Amino acid sequence: MDKFSESIYQKLTNDDEARACKAIDDKACKEVPGNYVLILLSQLFSKLADALLNPKITLPWLMQSLGAPAFMISALVPIRESGSLIPQLFIGQWVRQHAKRKLLWSLGALIQSGCVILMAALAWQQTENLLYAWLVLGLLVVFSVARSLSSVSSKDVLGKTIPKQKRGQLSGQAASISGLVTVTFGVGLFYAATEFGNINFVLTLLLAAVFWIISAFIFAQINEYAGATDGGENGLHKIKQELTLLKTDRLLRNFIFARGLLLSSALIPPYFTVLAQQNISNAVWVLAILLGVSGVASLTSGAFWGRLADKSSKQVMILGAILTIVVTLTVLIASVLYPSVLTQVWFIPLCYFVIAIAHQGVRVGRKTYVVDMADGNKRTSYVTLSNTMIGIILLLTSLLGIIASVFSINALLGLYIFITLLGIGMTSRLSNVTER
């Protein structure tokens, strides 16, 4: 056993030599310290890459630079998220046919890297071109499906190599470290942009691609033992089975409805990015500021929302939604009555920081809620079905971008405020599953 990995593992987890490995076999238990460090490093680099290719900041910036209309920008988050959620039922069947799955994760990461390199090539042209904008959306579809492959295989590898009661720590540590590094990168990009200009935007995309390549290489080094290859189900058959829950389980049905209405916290931020680009500057230093405040929001708010969610996940979703309405309404009023405020360097980044915190609350609340709703296999069905339905709803929300194209961004923000109000009303009617 590598003494260096063992030392790091003990410091990160406060574990000792006599650790108990829950839910993994004895052979895998011996490899836990080394695998823990490898997965942590891999997750760190992949999360950094995700942060740099933020669908609410970087991609809207790219699309706006290419002259994409509002309806295409509105499709970014739905395509990225639904493309990762919907295929999981089908990809899972193929993944489970492989006794070892670490290389499948690496394959997904390398495909994501390739897509981002091609996006960087399009950004290099620095010209408005609608064809390039459509190519970015096409690359994002491929990227999202590859992300789905990595998502499914990573859960299988994590379940085989890391014991229970250590998996959450691992993900939390990776998220915290990547949030800190993202802030640092945002600061560095800000100063670099003042010296070297918009070329840094292309370099940001290329750096994200490099991070995915590094994460793919690290993940491939994991000591994974062969696992079961049975249990792969036909995705369509499974969907038909679980769709009956929508008829019979009222709580699940209401939760999915409420979660769908609260998607606004994820769909609004790209328009804040567009407003910043239109009113402050098209220079990369503005992008750097948004990346920085996004990293700070992730770094500082996750633990806060998590503690509140342990008391009442339902209330956390409501609080996050209320905060979304407040900050969106602030931007809307400023845009209509005091448009000069939007040109101030501090205003939109501050609003973005607040809505990023709000979205983190909605996200933590709904994740905690669905876990607390049921146990065992029923919980798995809840998660699978809700993810699939939300993926479909996300695709449908991309049509709302037509409102921004035909009318204005302000009209769309007003609609999202109304939808969020409906979401608050629907969420308030949910049972408080934390106390059940």
CSV table of C-alpha atoms in Angstrom, one decimal:
chain,number,residue,atom,x,y,z
A,1,MET,CA,0.0,0.0,0.0
A,2,ASP,CA,1.3,3.4,-0.9
A,3,LYS,CA,2.3,5.2,2.3
A,4,PHE,CA,1.8,8.6,0.8
A,5,SER,CA,-1.8,7.8,-0.2
A,6,GLU,CA,-2.4,6.2,3.2
A,7,SER,CA,-1.2,9.3,5.0
A,8,ILE,CA,-3.3,11.6,2.9
A,9,TYR,CA,-6.4,9.4,3.3
A,10,GLN,CA,-6.0,9.3,7.1
A,11,LYS,CA,-5.7,13.1,7.2
A,12,LEU,CA,-8.7,13.7,4.9
A,13,THR,CA,-11.0,11.2,6.6
A,14,ASN,CA,-9.7,10.9,10.1
A,15,ASP,CA,-9.6,7.1,9.5
A,16,ASP,CA,-7.2,4.7,11.1
A,17,GLU,CA,-5.6,1.4,10.1
A,18,ALA,CA,-8.5,-0.6,11.6
A,19,ARG,CA,-11.1,0.9,9.3
A,20,ALA,CA,-14.2,-1.0,8.4
A,21,CYS,CA,-15.1,-1.1,4.7
A,22,LYS,CA,-18.9,-1.1,4.5
A,23,ALA,CA,-20.5,-2.3,1.2
A,24,ILE,CA,-17.3,-3.3,-0.6
A,25,ASP,CA,-15.3,-6.5,-0.5
A,26,ASP,CA,-12.1,-7.2,1.3
A,27,LYS,CA,-9.8,-7.0,-1.7
A,28,ALA,CA,-11.1,-3.6,-2.6
A,29,CYS,CA,-10.8,-2.5,1.1
A,30,LYS,CA,-7.0,-2.8,0.9
A,31,GLU,CA,-7.0,-0.4,-2.0
A,32,VAL,CA,-9.3,2.3,-0.5
A,33,PRO,CA,-6.6,4.9,0.5
A,34,GLY,CA,-5.0,4.9,-3.0
A,35,ASN,CA,-8.3,4.9,-4.8
A,36,TYR,CA,-9.7,7.6,-2.5
A,37,VAL,CA,-6.9,9.9,-3.4
A,38,LEU,CA,-7.1,9.1,-7.2
A,39,ILE,CA,-10.9,9.7,-7.3
A,40,LEU,CA,-10.5,12.9,-5.3
A,41,LEU,CA,-7.9,14.2,-7.7
A,42,SER,CA,-10.0,13.1,-10.7
A,43,GLN,CA,-13.1,14.7,-9.4
A,44,LEU,CA,-11.2,17.9,-8.6
A,45,PHE,CA,-9.9,18.3,-12.2
A,46,SER,CA,-13.3,17.4,-13.7
A,47,LYS,CA,-15.1,19.9,-11.4
A,48,LEU,CA,-12.6,22.5,-12.4
A,49,ALA,CA,-13.3,21.8,-16.0
A,50,ASP,CA,-17.0,22.0,-15.4
A,51,ALA,CA,-16.6,25.3,-13.7
A,52,LEU,CA,-14.6,26.7,-16.6
A,53,LEU,CA,-17.3,25.5,-19.1
A,54,ASN,CA,-20.1,26.9,-17.0
A,55,PRO,CA,-23.4,26.7,-19.0
A,56,LYS,CA,-24.6,29.8,-17.2
A,57,ILE,CA,-21.4,31.9,-17.8
A,58,THR,CA,-18.9,30.7,-20.3
A,59,LEU,CA,-21.3,29.2,-22.9
A,60,PRO,CA,-23.7,32.1,-22.9
A,61,TRP,CA,-20.6,34.3,-23.4
A,62,LEU,CA,-19.5,32.2,-26.3
A,63,MET,CA,-22.9,32.2,-27.9
A,64,GLN,CA,-23.4,35.9,-27.5
A,65,SER,CA,-20.0,36.5,-29.1
A,66,LEU,CA,-21.1,34.3,-32.1
A,67,GLY,CA,-24.2,36.4,-32.5
A,68,ALA,CA,-26.6,33.7,-31.3
A,69,PRO,CA,-30.2,34.8,-30.8
A,70,ALA,CA,-31.8,34.6,-27.3
A,71,PHE,CA,-33.6,31.3,-28.0
A,72,MET,CA,-30.3,29.5,-28.6
A,73,ILE,CA,-28.8,30.9,-25.5
A,74,SER,CA,-31.9,29.7,-23.5
A,75,ALA,CA,-31.3,26.2,-24.8
A,76,LEU,CA,-27.8,25.9,-23.3
A,77,VAL,CA,-28.7,24.8,-19.7
A,78,PRO,CA,-31.6,22.5,-20.9
A,79,ILE,CA,-29.4,20.7,-23.4
A,80,ARG,CA,-26.5,20.3,-21.0
A,81,GLU,CA,-28.6,19.1,-18.1
A,82,SER,CA,-31.2,17.0,-20.0
A,83,GLY,CA,-28.5,15.5,-22.2
A,84,SER,CA,-26.9,14.2,-19.0
A,85,LEU,CA,-30.1,13.0,-17.3
A,86,ILE,CA,-32.3,11.4,-20.0
A,87,PRO,CA,-29.8,9.0,-21.5
A,88,GLN,CA,-28.8,7.5,-18.1
A,89,LEU,CA,-31.5,4.8,-18.2
A,90,PHE,CA,-30.3,3.6,-21.6
A,91,ILE,CA,-26.5,4.0,-21.0
A,92,GLY,CA,-26.7,2.3,-17.7
A,93,GLN,CA,-27.7,-1.0,-19.4
A,94,TRP,CA,-24.6,-0.9,-21.5
A,95,VAL,CA,-22.3,0.2,-18.7
A,96,ARG,CA,-23.4,-2.8,-16.5
A,97,GLN,CA,-22.3,-5.2,-19.2
A,98,HIS,CA,-18.7,-4.3,-18.3
A,99,ALA,CA,-17.1,-5.9,-15.3
A,100,LYS,CA,-14.8,-2.9,-15.0
A,101,ARG,CA,-16.1,0.6,-15.7
A,102,LYS,CA,-13.3,3.0,-14.9
A,103,LEU,CA,-12.2,3.2,-18.6
A,104,LEU,CA,-15.8,4.1,-19.5
A,105,TRP,CA,-15.6,7.1,-17.2
A,106,SER,CA,-12.3,8.1,-18.9
A,107,LEU,CA,-13.8,7.7,-22.3
A,108,GLY,CA,-16.6,10.0,-21.4
A,109,ALA,CA,-14.1,12.6,-20.1
A,110,LEU,CA,-12.0,12.4,-23.2
A,111,ILE,CA,-15.1,12.9,-25.5
A,112,GLN,CA,-16.0,16.0,-23.4
A,113,SER,CA,-12.5,17.3,-23.8
A,114,GLY,CA,-12.7,16.8,-27.6
A,115,CYS,CA,-15.9,18.8,-27.7
A,116,VAL,CA,-14.5,21.7,-25.8
A,117,ILE,CA,-11.4,21.8,-28.0
A,118,LEU,CA,-13.7,22.2,-31.0
A,119,MET,CA,-15.6,24.9,-29.2
A,120,ALA,CA,-12.3,26.7,-28.6
A,121,ALA,CA,-11.6,26.5,-32.3
A,122,LEU,CA,-14.9,28.2,-33.0
A,123,ALA,CA,-14.3,30.9,-30.4
A,124,TRP,CA,-10.8,31.5,-31.9
A,125,GLN,CA,-12.5,33.0,-35.0
A,126,GLN,CA,-13.8,35.9,-32.9
A,127,THR,CA,-16.6,36.6,-35.4
A,128,GLU,CA,-20.4,36.6,-35.4
A,129,ASN,CA,-21.5,33.5,-37.2
A,130,LEU,CA,-24.9,31.7,-36.7
A,131,LEU,CA,-23.6,28.5,-38.2
A,132,TYR,CA,-20.8,28.4,-35.5
A,133,ALA,CA,-23.5,29.0,-32.9
A,134,TRP,CA,-25.4,25.9,-34.1
A,135,LEU,CA,-22.2,23.9,-34.1
A,136,VAL,CA,-21.7,24.8,-30.5
A,137,LEU,CA,-25.1,23.5,-29.6
A,138,GLY,CA,-24.4,20.3,-31.6
A,139,LEU,CA,-21.1,19.9,-29.7
A,140,LEU,CA,-23.0,20.5,-26.4
A,141,VAL,CA,-25.4,17.6,-27.2
A,142,VAL,CA,-22.4,15.2,-27.7
A,143,PHE,CA,-20.7,16.6,-24.6
A,144,SER,CA,-23.8,16.0,-22.5
A,145,VAL,CA,-24.3,12.4,-23.6
A,146,ALA,CA,-20.6,11.8,-22.8
A,147,ARG,CA,-21.2,13.4,-19.4
A,148,SER,CA,-24.0,11.0,-18.9
A,149,LEU,CA,-21.7,8.1,-19.6
A,150,SER,CA,-19.2,9.4,-17.0
A,151,SER,CA,-22.0,10.0,-14.5
A,152,VAL,CA,-23.3,6.4,-14.6
A,153,SER,CA,-19.9,4.7,-14.6
A,154,SER,CA,-18.5,6.9,-11.8
A,155,LYS,CA,-21.3,5.9,-9.5
A,156,ASP,CA,-20.6,2.2,-10.1
A,157,VAL,CA,-16.8,2.7,-9.6
A,158,LEU,CA,-17.3,4.7,-6.5
A,159,GLY,CA,-19.7,2.1,-5.1
A,160,LYS,CA,-17.1,-0.7,-5.7
A,161,THR,CA,-14.0,1.1,-4.4
A,162,ILE,CA,-15.0,3.5,-1.7
A,163,PRO,CA,-16.9,2.3,1.5
A,164,LYS,CA,-20.1,3.9,2.8
A,165,GLN,CA,-19.7,6.9,5.1
A,166,LYS,CA,-16.7,8.0,3.0
A,167,ARG,CA,-18.3,8.7,-0.3
A,168,GLY,CA,-20.0,12.0,0.7
A,169,GLN,CA,-16.8,13.3,2.3
A,170,LEU,CA,-15.0,12.6,-1.0
A,171,SER,CA,-17.4,14.5,-3.1
A,172,GLY,CA,-17.6,17.4,-0.6
A,173,GLN,CA,-13.9,17.8,-0.4
A,174,ALA,CA,-13.6,17.8,-4.2
A,175,ALA,CA,-16.3,20.5,-4.5
A,176,SER,CA,-14.8,22.7,-1.8
A,177,ILE,CA,-11.3,22.5,-3.3
A,178,SER,CA,-12.5,23.1,-6.8
A,179,GLY,CA,-14.6,26.1,-5.6
A,180,LEU,CA,-11.5,27.6,-4.1
A,181,VAL,CA,-9.4,27.0,-7.2
A,182,THR,CA,-12.1,28.4,-9.4
A,183,VAL,CA,-12.1,31.6,-7.4
A,184,THR,CA,-8.3,31.8,-7.8
A,185,PHE,CA,-8.5,31.1,-11.5
A,186,GLY,CA,-11.1,33.9,-11.9
A,187,VAL,CA,-8.8,36.3,-10.2
A,188,GLY,CA,-5.9,35.2,-12.4
A,189,LEU,CA,-8.0,35.4,-15.6
A,190,PHE,CA,-9.1,39.0,-14.6
A,191,TYR,CA,-5.6,40.2,-14.4
A,192,ALA,CA,-4.5,38.3,-17.5
A,193,ALA,CA,-7.4,39.7,-19.5
A,194,THR,CA,-6.3,43.3,-18.9
A,195,GLU,CA,-2.9,42.4,-20.4
A,196,PHE,CA,-3.7,40.0,-23.2
A,197,GLY,CA,-7.3,40.6,-24.1
A,198,ASN,CA,-10.0,38.1,-25.4
A,199,ILE,CA,-7.5,35.4,-26.3
A,200,ASN,CA,-7.8,34.3,-22.7
A,201,PHE,CA,-11.4,33.2,-23.4
A,202,VAL,CA,-10.0,30.6,-25.9
A,203,LEU,CA,-7.3,29.6,-23.4
A,204,THR,CA,-10.0,29.1,-20.7
A,205,LEU,CA,-11.8,26.6,-23.0
A,206,LEU,CA,-8.5,24.9,-23.8
A,207,LEU,CA,-7.6,24.7,-20.1
A,208,ALA,CA,-11.0,23.1,-19.4
A,209,ALA,CA,-10.2,20.5,-22.1
A,210,VAL,CA,-6.8,19.8,-20.5
A,211,PHE,CA,-8.4,19.3,-17.1
A,212,TRP,CA,-10.7,16.6,-18.5
A,213,ILE,CA,-7.8,14.9,-20.1
A,214,ILE,CA,-5.9,14.9,-16.8
A,215,SER,CA,-9.0,13.6,-14.9
A,216,ALA,CA,-9.4,10.8,-17.5
A,217,PHE,CA,-5.8,9.7,-17.0
A,218,ILE,CA,-6.0,9.8,-13.2
A,219,PHE,CA,-9.3,7.9,-13.1
A,220,ALA,CA,-7.8,5.2,-15.3
A,221,GLN,CA,-5.2,4.5,-12.6
A,222,ILE,CA,-7.9,3.4,-10.1
A,223,ASN,CA,-7.5,-0.2,-8.8
A,224,GLU,CA,-10.9,-1.5,-9.7
A,225,TYR,CA,-11.9,-5.1,-9.2
A,226,ALA,CA,-14.3,-6.8,-11.6
A,227,GLY,CA,-17.9,-6.4,-10.6
A,228,ALA,CA,-21.3,-8.0,-11.5
A,229,THR,CA,-22.4,-7.6,-15.0
A,230,ASP,CA,-26.0,-8.7,-14.5
A,231,GLY,CA,-28.9,-6.5,-13.7
A,232,GLY,CA,-28.9,-4.4,-16.9
A,233,GLU,CA,-32.4,-3.6,-17.8
A,234,ASN,CA,-34.0,-2.3,-21.0
A,235,GLY,CA,-34.4,1.5,-20.5
A,236,LEU,CA,-37.8,1.7,-22.2
A,237,HIS,CA,-39.1,-1.2,-20.2
A,238,LYS,CA,-37.9,0.4,-17.0
A,239,ILE,CA,-39.4,3.7,-17.8
A,240,LYS,CA,-42.8,2.1,-18.4
A,241,GLN,CA,-42.6,0.3,-15.1
A,242,GLU,CA,-41.6,3.4,-13.1
A,243,LEU,CA,-44.1,5.8,-14.9
A,244,THR,CA,-46.8,4.0,-12.9
A,245,LEU,CA,-45.4,5.8,-9.8
A,246,LEU,CA,-46.7,9.1,-11.3
A,247,LYS,CA,-50.2,7.7,-11.0
A,248,THR,CA,-49.9,6.0,-7.7
A,249,ASP,CA,-47.5,8.2,-5.7
A,250,ARG,CA,-49.0,11.6,-5.0
A,251,LEU,CA,-46.0,12.9,-3.1
A,252,LEU,CA,-43.5,12.0,-5.8
A,253,ARG,CA,-45.8,13.6,-8.5
A,254,ASN,CA,-46.1,16.8,-6.5
A,255,PHE,CA,-42.3,16.9,-5.9
A,256,ILE,CA,-41.5,16.6,-9.6
A,257,PHE,CA,-44.0,19.3,-10.4
A,258,ALA,CA,-42.5,21.6,-7.8
A,259,ARG,CA,-38.9,20.8,-8.8
A,260,GLY,CA,-39.8,21.6,-12.4
A,261,LEU,CA,-41.2,25.0,-11.5
A,262,LEU,CA,-38.1,25.8,-9.5
A,263,LEU,CA,-35.8,25.2,-12.4
A,264,SER,CA,-35.9,28.9,-12.9
A,265,SER,CA,-33.0,29.3,-10.5
A,266,ALA,CA,-30.9,27.4,-13.0
A,267,LEU,CA,-32.4,29.0,-16.2
A,268,ILE,CA,-32.2,32.7,-15.2
A,269,PRO,CA,-28.4,33.1,-14.6
A,270,PRO,CA,-27.4,32.8,-18.3
A,271,TYR,CA,-29.4,35.9,-19.0
A,272,PHE,CA,-27.5,37.8,-16.3
A,273,THR,CA,-24.3,36.8,-18.2
A,274,VAL,CA,-25.8,38.2,-21.4
A,275,LEU,CA,-26.8,41.4,-19.7
A,276,ALA,CA,-23.3,41.8,-18.3
A,277,GLN,CA,-21.8,41.3,-21.7
A,278,GLN,CA,-24.2,43.8,-23.3
A,279,ASN,CA,-24.0,46.5,-20.6
A,280,ILE,CA,-20.6,46.3,-19.0
A,281,SER,CA,-18.2,45.0,-21.6
A,282,ASN,CA,-17.5,42.2,-24.0
A,283,ALA,CA,-14.0,41.8,-22.6
A,284,VAL,CA,-12.9,38.6,-20.9
A,285,TRP,CA,-12.2,40.4,-17.6
A,286,VAL,CA,-16.0,40.6,-17.1
A,287,LEU,CA,-16.2,36.8,-17.7
A,288,ALA,CA,-13.5,36.4,-15.1
A,289,ILE,CA,-15.5,38.4,-12.5
A,290,LEU,CA,-18.5,36.2,-13.1
A,291,LEU,CA,-16.5,33.0,-12.8
A,292,GLY,CA,-14.9,34.3,-9.6
A,293,VAL,CA,-18.2,35.2,-7.9
A,294,SER,CA,-19.7,31.9,-9.0
A,295,GLY,CA,-16.8,30.1,-7.3
A,296,VAL,CA,-17.2,32.1,-4.1
A,297,ALA,CA,-21.0,31.3,-4.0
A,298,SER,CA,-20.3,27.6,-4.3
A,299,LEU,CA,-17.5,27.7,-1.8
A,300,THR,CA,-19.4,29.6,0.9
A,301,SER,CA,-23.1,28.6,0.6
A,302,GLY,CA,-23.1,24.8,0.3
A,303,ALA,CA,-22.4,24.0,3.9
A,304,PHE,CA,-24.9,26.6,5.1
A,305,TRP,CA,-27.7,25.3,2.9
A,306,GLY,CA,-26.8,21.7,3.9
A,307,ARG,CA,-27.2,22.3,7.6
A,308,LEU,CA,-30.6,24.0,7.0
A,309,ALA,CA,-31.7,21.1,4.7
A,310,ASP,CA,-31.0,18.6,7.5
A,311,LYS,CA,-33.7,20.5,9.5
A,312,SER,CA,-36.2,21.0,6.6
A,313,SER,CA,-35.2,20.5,3.0
A,314,LYS,CA,-38.6,21.8,1.9
A,315,GLN,CA,-38.0,25.1,3.6
A,316,VAL,CA,-34.5,25.4,1.9
A,317,MET,CA,-36.1,25.0,-1.5
A,318,ILE,CA,-38.6,27.7,-0.6
A,319,LEU,CA,-35.9,30.1,0.7
A,320,GLY,CA,-33.8,29.5,-2.4
A,321,ALA,CA,-36.8,30.3,-4.6
A,322,ILE,CA,-37.7,33.5,-2.7
A,323,LEU,CA,-34.1,34.7,-3.0
A,324,THR,CA,-34.3,33.9,-6.8
A,325,ILE,CA,-37.4,36.1,-7.1
A,326,VAL,CA,-35.9,38.9,-5.1
A,327,VAL,CA,-32.7,39.2,-7.1
A,328,THR,CA,-34.4,38.7,-10.5
A,329,LEU,CA,-37.0,41.3,-9.7
A,330,THR,CA,-34.2,43.7,-8.7
A,331,VAL,CA,-32.5,43.2,-12.1
A,332,LEU,CA,-35.8,43.6,-13.9
A,333,ILE,CA,-36.7,46.8,-12.1
A,334,ALA,CA,-33.2,48.2,-12.7
A,335,SER,CA,-33.3,47.3,-16.4
A,336,VAL,CA,-36.7,49.0,-16.9
A,337,LEU,CA,-36.4,52.1,-14.6
A,338,TYR,CA,-32.7,52.6,-14.0
A,339,PRO,CA,-30.8,51.1,-17.0
A,340,SER,CA,-27.6,53.0,-16.2
A,341,VAL,CA,-27.2,50.8,-13.1
A,342,LEU,CA,-26.6,47.8,-15.3
A,343,THR,CA,-23.5,49.4,-16.7
A,344,GLN,CA,-21.9,49.5,-13.2
A,345,VAL,CA,-19.2,46.9,-12.8
A,346,TRP,CA,-20.5,45.8,-9.4
A,347,PHE,CA,-24.2,45.5,-10.0
A,348,ILE,CA,-24.7,42.4,-12.3
A,349,PRO,CA,-21.8,40.4,-10.7
A,350,LEU,CA,-23.4,41.0,-7.3
A,351,CYS,CA,-26.8,39.9,-8.5
A,352,TYR,CA,-25.2,36.8,-10.1
A,353,PHE,CA,-23.5,36.0,-6.8
A,354,VAL,CA,-26.9,36.1,-5.0
A,355,ILE,CA,-28.7,34.0,-7.6
A,356,ALA,CA,-25.9,31.5,-7.5
A,357,ILE,CA,-26.4,31.2,-3.8
A,358,ALA,CA,-30.1,30.9,-4.3
A,359,HIS,CA,-29.7,28.1,-6.9
A,360,GLN,CA,-27.4,26.3,-4.5
A,361,GLY,CA,-30.1,26.3,-1.9
A,362,VAL,CA,-32.8,25.0,-4.3
A,363,ARG,CA,-30.3,22.3,-5.5
A,364,VAL,CA,-29.3,21.2,-2.0
A,365,GLY,CA,-32.9,21.3,-0.8
A,366,ARG,CA,-34.4,19.2,-3.6
A,367,LYS,CA,-31.5,16.6,-3.5
A,368,THR,CA,-32.0,16.2,0.3
A,369,TYR,CA,-35.8,16.0,-0.1
A,370,VAL,CA,-35.8,13.2,-2.7
A,371,VAL,CA,-33.3,11.2,-0.6
A,372,ASP,CA,-35.5,11.6,2.5
A,373,MET,CA,-38.7,10.7,0.7
A,374,ALA,CA,-38.1,7.0,0.6
A,375,ASP,CA,-35.6,4.2,1.4
A,376,GLY,CA,-33.9,1.4,-0.5
A,377,ASN,CA,-35.0,0.5,-4.0
A,378,LYS,CA,-37.9,2.9,-3.8
A,379,ARG,CA,-35.5,5.8,-3.4
A,380,THR,CA,-33.6,4.7,-6.5
A,381,SER,CA,-36.8,4.7,-8.4
A,382,TYR,CA,-37.7,8.2,-7.2
A,383,VAL,CA,-34.3,9.5,-8.2
A,384,THR,CA,-34.3,7.8,-11.6
A,385,LEU,CA,-37.8,8.8,-12.5
A,386,SER,CA,-37.6,12.4,-11.2
A,387,ASN,CA,-34.3,12.9,-13.1
A,388,THR,CA,-35.8,11.6,-16.3
A,389,MET,CA,-38.9,13.8,-16.0
A,390,ILE,CA,-36.9,16.9,-15.2
A,391,GLY,CA,-34.6,16.2,-18.2
A,392,ILE,CA,-37.7,16.2,-20.4
A,393,ILE,CA,-39.1,19.4,-18.8
A,394,LEU,CA,-35.7,21.1,-19.3
A,395,LEU,CA,-35.8,20.4,-23.0
A,396,LEU,CA,-39.3,22.0,-23.1
A,397,THR,CA,-38.1,25.1,-21.2
A,398,SER,CA,-35.7,25.9,-24.1
A,399,LEU,CA,-38.8,27.0,-26.0
A,400,LEU,CA,-39.2,29.8,-23.6
A,401,GLY,CA,-36.2,31.5,-25.2
A,402,ILE,CA,-38.5,32.4,-28.1
A,403,ILE,CA,-40.1,35.0,-25.7
A,404,ALA,CA,-36.7,36.7,-25.3
A,405,SER,CA,-36.2,36.7,-29.0
A,406,VAL,CA,-39.6,38.0,-29.9
A,407,PHE,CA,-40.1,40.4,-27.0
A,408,SER,CA,-37.1,41.0,-24.7
A,409,ILE,CA,-35.0,39.4,-21.9
A,410,ASN,CA,-37.0,41.5,-19.5
A,411,ALA,CA,-40.2,39.8,-20.6
A,412,LEU,CA,-38.6,36.4,-20.1
A,413,LEU,CA,-37.3,37.4,-16.6
A,414,GLY,CA,-40.8,38.5,-15.7
A,415,LEU,CA,-42.2,35.1,-16.8
A,416,TYR,CA,-39.6,33.2,-14.7
A,417,ILE,CA,-40.6,35.3,-11.7
A,418,PHE,CA,-44.2,34.2,-12.1
A,419,ILE,CA,-43.1,30.5,-12.6
A,420,THR,CA,-41.0,30.6,-9.5
A,421,LEU,CA,-44.0,32.0,-7.5
A,422,LEU,CA,-46.0,29.0,-8.7
A,423,GLY,CA,-43.1,26.8,-7.6
A,424,ILE,CA,-43.1,28.3,-4.1
A,425,GLY,CA,-46.8,27.6,-3.8
A,426,MET,CA,-46.4,24.0,-5.0
A,427,THR,CA,-43.4,23.4,-2.7
A,428,SER,CA,-45.2,24.7,0.3
A,429,ARG,CA,-47.9,22.0,-0.2
A,430,LEU,CA,-45.3,19.2,0.0
A,431,SER,CA,-45.0,17.1,3.1
A,432,ASN,CA,-42.1,17.9,5.5
A,433,VAL,CA,-40.3,14.5,4.9
A,434,THR,CA,-37.4,15.4,7.3
A,435,GLU,CA,-39.8,15.0,10.2
A,436,ARG,CA,-41.4,11.7,8.9
